[in-house]
Amino acid sequence: MFTPAVHVRIVPAAALVAIALSLGTAAFGFEGPLPDGSADEPGAGGDAANAVVVDFNRQIRPILSDHCFACHGPDKNALQGDLRLDDREHVFRAAQSGLVPVIAGDVAGSELVRRVRSQDASTQMPPPETGKPLSAEEITLLEQWIGQGAGWSEHWAFAPVQSPSIPREGLALGEIHNPIDAFVLQRLAAEGLAQGPRESRERLIRRASLDLTGLPPTIDEVQAFLFDRSPQAFETVVDRLLGSQHFGERLALPWLDLARYGDTSGYHNDSLRDMWLWRQWVIEAFNANMPFDQFTIEQLAGDLLPAATLTQRVASGFHRNVMTSDEGGLIDAEYRNLYVVDRVATTGVTWLGMTVACAQCHDHKYDPLSQSDFYRLYAFFNNVPENGKDGVRDRNPVPFLSVPTAEQEAAQREIDGRLQEAQQRLANLRAQLPERQSAWEAKLATAGEPPQPPAAIASFPLDGSADGASSNSPAIVPQVQGTPVFGEGVQGESFHTDGTNWFEYGERFGFEKDQPFSVSAFVWVTPGGGSPFGKMDDGNGARGWDVEFHGLRPSVHLIHRWPEDVIHLQADEDLPANTWTHLALTYDGSGKAAGLRLYIDGSLAKATIRKDALEGTIRNEIPFCIGRRGPTSTPFTGRIDELRIDDCAVGADQIAALGAADVFRIVRKIPGERSEGETKRLASFFERTEGTEIATLQAEIAAMVQQRDELLRAIPNTMVMAEMEKPRETFIKVRGNYDADGELVVPGGPAFLPPILSSADPQESPSTRLTRLDLARWLVADTHPLTARVAVNRLWAMLFGTGIVKTLNDFGSQGEAPSHPELLDWLATDLRRDWDIKRVIKQMVMSATYQQSARVSPELLARDAENRLLARGPRQRLDAELIRDNALSIAGILNPRLGGRSIKPAQPAGTWEINEMSGYGYEKSQGDDLYRRGLYVYWRRSTVYPSFVTLDAPTREFCVAQRAKTSTPLQSLVLMNDPVFVEAARGLGQRILSEGEPTREARLQRLWQFALARTPSPAEMAILTRTLAQLETTYQHDTAGARGLAAVGDLPKPTAIDDVELAIWTAMSNMILNLNETITN
Amino acid sequence: MTFNEDAVRLHHRRLFLQSSTTGLGMLALGALQSSHAGAVDPQAMPGAMGVDGALGQLHFAPRAKRIIYLFMSGAPSHLDLFDPKPKLIEMTGQDLPESVRQGQRITTMTSGQKNLFCVGSPFKFAKYGAGGMDLSELLPHLAKIADDCTFVRSIHTDPINHDPAVTFFATGNQQPGRPTMGAWLAYGLGSESADLPAFVVLTSGGGGQTLQTRYWGSGFLPAQYAGVQFRNAGDPVLFVSNPPGIEPQTRRGLLDATNQLNQIALETLGDPAIAAQIENYELAFRMQTSVPQLTDLTEESAATLALYGATPGRPSFANNCLLARRMVERGVRFVQLCHRDWDHHGGLPGGIRTKCNETDQGAAALVTDLKRLGLLDETIVIWGGEFGRTAYSQGEIKPDNFGRDHHPRCFTMWMAGGGLKRGYVHGETDDFGYNIVRDGVHVHDLHATLLHLLGVDHQRLIYRHEGRDYRLTDIAGNVIPELLA
């Protein structure tokens, strides 16, 4: 059996670099001398001469971890009998009982063995109630291990990265292109397996193109590769792909999953956010081949770099992708704690490959990470000047950064200038007002009496009584609700309401929609709004009529059933708060909004028709109310006076007289006799009716403010990290509870890893407090055992489907041991020397291992279903976004534009409905934005784009290191019927028909090549031909159906193409886009 | 054929059992074969339709096979529907005594209020059924089936905000990331239906608190175990309809060709994922028939429609209740109905009346109908929100208007069906409906009890993720024996 410890050898770093350099660029047919493998050194496993040497790290630690550590591991609080089986010191010395758990070489004398073999429930380990018994195989392994000397070593992932020599053995077995193959072949040889044959060129270029850019090769690219007989042919392809701008998009995809990137806040209302500038930074960083250490530092602490650039600050947004909430009633501290915890957890998975979040509540059960370690890490992220309740639903919460273009900056300066100038003009006009008003008052005071309007059908003077008077009936006496309050009014007293008091006048003024009527009154409005009067049945679709204030802005409603069967007219201006204004509505009985008018202070108000769709009756059985619009409706806060109701549409002259009635009275008083309220009313009336240029100017200013607001909104804005001037203190949270502070801690790293060093100059900064920048630099320090291993393993998994360590997110003792430990360390060492991602990826892709055929025999499948031994090439279903990109690309309709804001392709109606609180609505993108890559699709975390979810995309609510890849019938439905994929099929049909291939056979060939980059076999061709014939018959008979299919989607259709032809080739293409090979690399 | 398809499938299945990473798959295999598989090998996972679950076999004899969960989003007031408190009527307008609140945290919507004035329910209550359950006048239909129900007055939960509270009820954890109960069951027990998902979600009632897809998500389980949303408009299941111009026979022809080409690929490449895909296209094709049949309510008699108050073609909670019955008849394991807008911070008297009008008849009809069909013995119906509401008013108390804030410390749910005691009232709250005085049932306990009824030990339905074995009940939960018949 393969024993990992045997071939490990330490070589000087410089020598290694030289070796790697010479090997890394070698292409096919590498035959250079491999370095001399050193004399084998016995590993910790003991006697290498034994046929089966048990490997502690790979075989024994996992058993102890899974079955024992929960009670005999790192968690101090859970520790039983003071025995730690994760600690070498404890394992080999006498425990409390006086017995020694493990005596090397003495199976029978080891207490551990006695306990796991025990049948007695009181001594048996693990205790039966834990439900985690050891299997017979596991017990045997433990015994073999003890018998072989009980070798012990540190958990492999926490041990320093070794620099293993490249193995010599097995070279004769197959092709070796670079060191990767040497390691893989060595393992295959040990397993008695051989390397697989090389993949066909067609399949290979398709695999590499999809893996490195997420897009299929063009037919020309395939042809060029097929005809390039030079030894560097594949390298040429790989170099081209690595240089493509789509490389950055491809690499960004798994990174966005780790970073939990979304376009919304995630929790509760899932409000809209802008983080696409950060996403663009990631794409550009990969394209520019930014070294991974710099990539790490800028994202974790770009804001803290000396003289940080704008882009470095944008990069720091990595940890602002954390979900936030604006739910009403939440407790700030509870949520801020969540955000910080999430940052620690995400940092743990992304760079340490560890689930550190376990230590939020208690010491880690399996790995040597204490609860204090967790909160020391927490302290690095606890100083962001952010709020637990993020406080905004349509913009980014603080701290954020605006990144305007030069044009936007200029436009903002220009509008600010105009705004300032207009405000100055307004001030000047206002200054002239008093003088003008005096002249106007004098004129008005000497003018004749105002015209008297005719008697109303009912009037309510509201002078100390709620009773109304009517021309043809006795006094109208209301039911008084609450305590009636009367006070100073326009004429005599007026009704004052705080919402708890109102008057109900029984079932009167129940106008039908074909009856004209008018209502007018003086109102004194407060910003609380509400309905001052009306007759409306809130419990029955709001049937009836009313005046309602939204804030200070009046509306009139005539309603049969809200919101569909309604006339709604809303004024374009607010009424002044806390003063009297005359308001009148007149209605001509036409049933149309055009027949409804709103007057303010006697003048026709500018108003907007919000709804004009009244069909049914507006009559109801609710009493007419003053103080609200119905007994159970929202109350009104303010004052009402001189209300009158007419059964006709009162004319403009008469409304003017009504609206100015009090003004005529006030101007006849000398200023000293006027009350404060009267003075205010006079000024307000004068400004509205005579100082009209003020209103005009105010409207201009309002428009400018709105324009400025829109401009500011258009300026790209992104959330960034920042530090508070005075850092928050961090306390251990007892049992993880946000409101239970324990011991005070300062920023620092876990004790089991190398120490974090401060980069601060002690001269300049006497504080020794570590910063996020120190944390970031520590992660990429040479001494760090995890970061390079974790990063290179993820790149490997991207290309090979499974990591060398299968558990991409868990390098701890519960994670899976590496299948090729030396290869992992060799790759980690190699990455770390320059952190050059493109070089490392190239090295993987240039290996013979990657270039093997993916074909698998039943025997090999039975032996190695998951291809962990790498005796065949990788074969993976594409990620959700890439399935889309691939289809659009095959169809020739992909819009390859890089970066920018997220786009909204067609999605089924109602998808966002379940999470509509603020009613954003999903506005589909237009034009060629519809055909941009999947990574730009708007990511609403509560309701992710449906086809992506079905195809296993994560929600991005939290950090995900590896997507599942399932196969389900719902996926088949997506590929068959999602209009986006049907539209892609139509695009592909149009592409085939536009190319002018003369024969059906040539067209089928071409279709196949677009999708699969290869020529169809005769058997495949026969199926295609038969299917085409069937489709021809179908659509020649069903021209209506053909028209329907040929019209799916927004894609323009060339007029030259016949619908029947197009339907045939759309259906054909739909099938092609559904093939397993099409959605697989 | 060079490749024996059955062999591939068999292999596929074995692989799944091996790689399901927990004790579960191994249980089924009868031996520990791979004790440290990390992430699931997802390609090897079967679809959650027509397959056995990872459990292989149940831990106990099941009392029920499936669950219909009527989730009342926003949190209905227990004080106005199920738990009448004369003391609150008496003390309306007076401060809640500090001896009752005991310094417990409350939301920031009311923590700033100068007073926490008690407010009594304006609704009339009467006792129903053998258990003498008090029910509000707003629930006349539920009153008729009181003898079929178990009422739990002593449910309690931890969070005080909607998002975490719903997530907690759904997954046993307040933070996103864990599988929901329906996903656990789809994973553990599989599906009884050959052509419908094991876990289905229906929504009704617009406005109010939002719903997140995570409330029926699969968390760290593969996406195939997530609830499949049946929609009120357009395709009931997304993309189940062929595009215009592709008739069923055309689709059949295209699928035949797809499968033949995939078969060639399978023979050429040997990848079992291709076999799985062939199978899934057949399932998808079957769903294209089975889903429209399922959702066609015009098949129901006028009497049945009247019982529920359902109208074909007009989406409503009542329609969803009827659909739920049709689903469990066809073997769907977990049906979750979400009805929105129970969040009555203000305008409670009017608001709760509207919500009861929308839901009472349908919910009661569902129980009645299941009983009539003999399905109630093997189906559990649950009704409840994510927490209760406060004894004190949020904002002013007016003659016909007041509101109640969130209250996690006690509230009422009702259940009916397989294995549950009937006509039984469990637990008791204090005079203010604020604290539990007897027989508290935590959310974890409810989960444990429901799993128990389905024959599952909540401590043994587990899945390893990121190095830890997870379960629906986290590290807590006790089966409540008093609830069991």
Short mmCIF file of C-alpha atoms in Angstrom, two decimals, chain A residues 149-296:
data_model
loop_
_atom_site.label_atom_id
_atom_site.label_comp_id
_atom_site.label_asym_id
_atom_site.label_seq_id
_atom_site.Cartn_x
_atom_site.Cartn_y
_atom_site.Cartn_z
CA GLY A 149 4.79 1.42 17.22
CA ALA A 150 1.98 3.95 17.50
CA GLY A 151 3.66 6.60 15.38
CA TRP A 152 2.26 10.01 16.07
CA SER A 153 2.48 13.19 14.07
CA GLU A 154 0.85 16.55 14.03
CA HIS A 155 -2.32 16.90 11.96
CA TRP A 156 -1.01 17.09 8.40
CA ALA A 157 -2.70 20.35 7.47
CA PHE A 158 -1.32 22.28 10.44
CA ALA A 159 2.22 21.00 9.90
CA PRO A 160 4.51 23.22 7.83
CA VAL A 161 4.21 22.69 4.09
CA GLN A 162 6.91 20.23 3.04
CA SER A 163 8.84 20.57 -0.18
CA PRO A 164 8.71 17.02 -1.39
CA SER A 165 11.05 15.78 -4.06
CA ILE A 166 9.53 14.69 -7.29
CA PRO A 167 9.29 10.91 -7.34
CA ARG A 168 11.37 8.84 -9.73
CA GLU A 169 9.36 5.67 -9.62
CA GLY A 170 6.89 4.84 -12.29
CA LEU A 171 8.38 7.05 -14.94
CA ALA A 172 8.27 4.26 -17.46
CA LEU A 173 4.57 3.82 -16.96
CA GLY A 174 3.34 6.62 -19.07
CA GLU A 175 3.61 10.10 -20.29
CA ILE A 176 5.05 12.68 -17.96
CA HIS A 177 4.59 16.27 -18.91
CA ASN A 178 5.44 17.85 -15.63
CA PRO A 179 5.91 17.04 -11.94
CA ILE A 180 2.19 16.63 -11.36
CA ASP A 181 2.26 13.53 -13.53
CA ALA A 182 5.16 12.10 -11.60
CA PHE A 183 3.21 12.22 -8.36
CA VAL A 184 0.04 10.91 -9.96
CA LEU A 185 1.83 8.08 -11.74
CA GLN A 186 3.58 7.05 -8.58
CA ARG A 187 0.25 6.64 -6.87
CA LEU A 188 -1.24 4.80 -9.87
CA ALA A 189 1.70 2.44 -9.89
CA ALA A 190 1.19 1.73 -6.22
CA GLU A 191 -2.43 0.93 -6.98
CA GLY A 192 -1.54 -1.22 -9.96
CA LEU A 193 -3.28 1.13 -12.34
CA ALA A 194 -2.09 2.77 -15.52
CA GLN A 195 -2.51 6.25 -16.89
CA GLY A 196 -5.36 6.58 -19.37
CA PRO A 197 -4.89 7.42 -23.05
CA ARG A 198 -4.75 11.02 -24.19
CA GLU A 199 -8.07 12.73 -24.88
CA SER A 200 -9.01 13.48 -28.50
CA ARG A 201 -8.02 16.95 -29.60
CA GLU A 202 -11.64 18.01 -30.11
CA ARG A 203 -12.67 16.99 -26.64
CA LEU A 204 -9.48 18.37 -25.11
CA ILE A 205 -9.79 21.87 -26.52
CA ARG A 206 -13.44 21.95 -25.50
CA ARG A 207 -12.59 20.85 -21.97
CA ALA A 208 -9.79 23.40 -21.64
CA SER A 209 -11.89 26.22 -23.12
CA LEU A 210 -14.82 25.55 -20.79
CA ASP A 211 -12.53 25.08 -17.78
CA LEU A 212 -10.46 28.22 -18.34
CA THR A 213 -12.98 30.64 -19.81
CA GLY A 214 -16.35 29.02 -19.22
CA LEU A 215 -17.04 29.28 -22.96
CA PRO A 216 -16.83 26.65 -25.69
CA PRO A 217 -14.20 26.89 -28.46
CA THR A 218 -15.29 28.30 -31.79
CA ILE A 219 -15.18 26.04 -34.81
CA ASP A 220 -12.20 28.03 -36.08
CA GLU A 221 -10.35 27.55 -32.84
CA VAL A 222 -10.98 23.82 -33.00
CA GLN A 223 -9.77 23.68 -36.60
CA ALA A 224 -6.65 25.66 -35.80
CA PHE A 225 -5.78 23.24 -33.02
CA LEU A 226 -6.52 20.19 -35.15
CA PHE A 227 -4.18 21.39 -37.86
CA ASP A 228 -1.43 22.65 -35.59
CA ARG A 229 1.04 19.77 -35.62
CA SER A 230 3.70 21.55 -33.59
CA PRO A 231 4.63 20.07 -30.20
CA GLN A 232 3.42 23.31 -28.64
CA ALA A 233 -0.07 23.09 -30.18
CA PHE A 234 -1.91 22.57 -26.91
CA GLU A 235 0.26 25.05 -25.07
CA THR A 236 -0.67 27.63 -27.69
CA VAL A 237 -4.33 26.97 -26.97
CA VAL A 238 -3.80 27.18 -23.22
CA ASP A 239 -1.83 30.42 -23.49
CA ARG A 240 -4.59 31.93 -25.62
CA LEU A 241 -7.23 30.90 -23.07
CA LEU A 242 -5.23 32.23 -20.13
CA GLY A 243 -4.91 35.52 -21.97
CA SER A 244 -8.61 35.76 -22.70
CA GLN A 245 -10.63 38.37 -20.80
CA HIS A 246 -13.08 35.58 -20.07
CA PHE A 247 -10.49 33.86 -17.90
CA GLY A 248 -11.16 36.39 -15.15
CA GLU A 249 -14.89 35.79 -15.41
CA ARG A 250 -14.40 32.04 -15.12
CA LEU A 251 -12.12 32.30 -12.10
CA ALA A 252 -14.43 34.83 -10.47
CA LEU A 253 -17.29 32.34 -10.35
CA PRO A 254 -16.10 30.13 -7.48
CA TRP A 255 -14.64 33.18 -5.79
CA LEU A 256 -18.06 34.87 -5.74
CA ASP A 257 -19.44 31.76 -4.00
CA LEU A 258 -16.77 32.01 -1.33
CA ALA A 259 -17.30 35.75 -0.96
CA ARG A 260 -21.11 35.20 -0.77
CA TYR A 261 -21.51 37.91 -3.43
CA GLY A 262 -25.06 39.08 -4.01
CA ASP A 263 -26.86 42.12 -5.35
CA THR A 264 -29.13 42.32 -2.29
CA SER A 265 -28.84 42.51 1.48
CA GLY A 266 -30.08 38.97 2.07
CA TYR A 267 -32.01 39.08 5.31
CA HIS A 268 -35.71 39.85 5.61
CA ASN A 269 -36.63 42.52 3.05
CA ASP A 270 -33.59 41.48 1.02
CA SER A 271 -33.04 45.07 -0.07
CA LEU A 272 -31.20 46.08 -3.20
CA ARG A 273 -27.49 46.79 -3.02
CA ASP A 274 -24.66 47.70 -5.36
CA MET A 275 -21.52 45.60 -5.09
CA TRP A 276 -20.81 45.04 -8.76
CA LEU A 277 -17.76 47.29 -8.68
CA TRP A 278 -16.20 44.82 -6.27
CA ARG A 279 -17.16 41.95 -8.60
CA GLN A 280 -15.55 43.79 -11.46
CA TRP A 281 -12.42 44.24 -9.37
CA VAL A 282 -12.25 40.46 -8.87
CA ILE A 283 -12.60 39.78 -12.61
CA GLU A 284 -9.95 42.34 -13.49
CA ALA A 285 -7.61 41.07 -10.79
CA PHE A 286 -7.77 37.54 -12.20
CA ASN A 287 -7.31 38.85 -15.72
CA ALA A 288 -4.31 40.89 -14.65
CA ASN A 289 -2.99 37.80 -12.91
CA MET A 290 -2.66 39.62 -9.64
CA PRO A 291 -0.58 37.40 -7.36
CA PHE A 292 -2.74 35.57 -4.85
CA ASP A 293 -0.99 37.15 -1.86
CA GLN A 294 -1.79 40.64 -3.10
CA PHE A 295 -5.27 39.46 -4.08
CA THR A 296 -5.75 38.34 -0.49
#
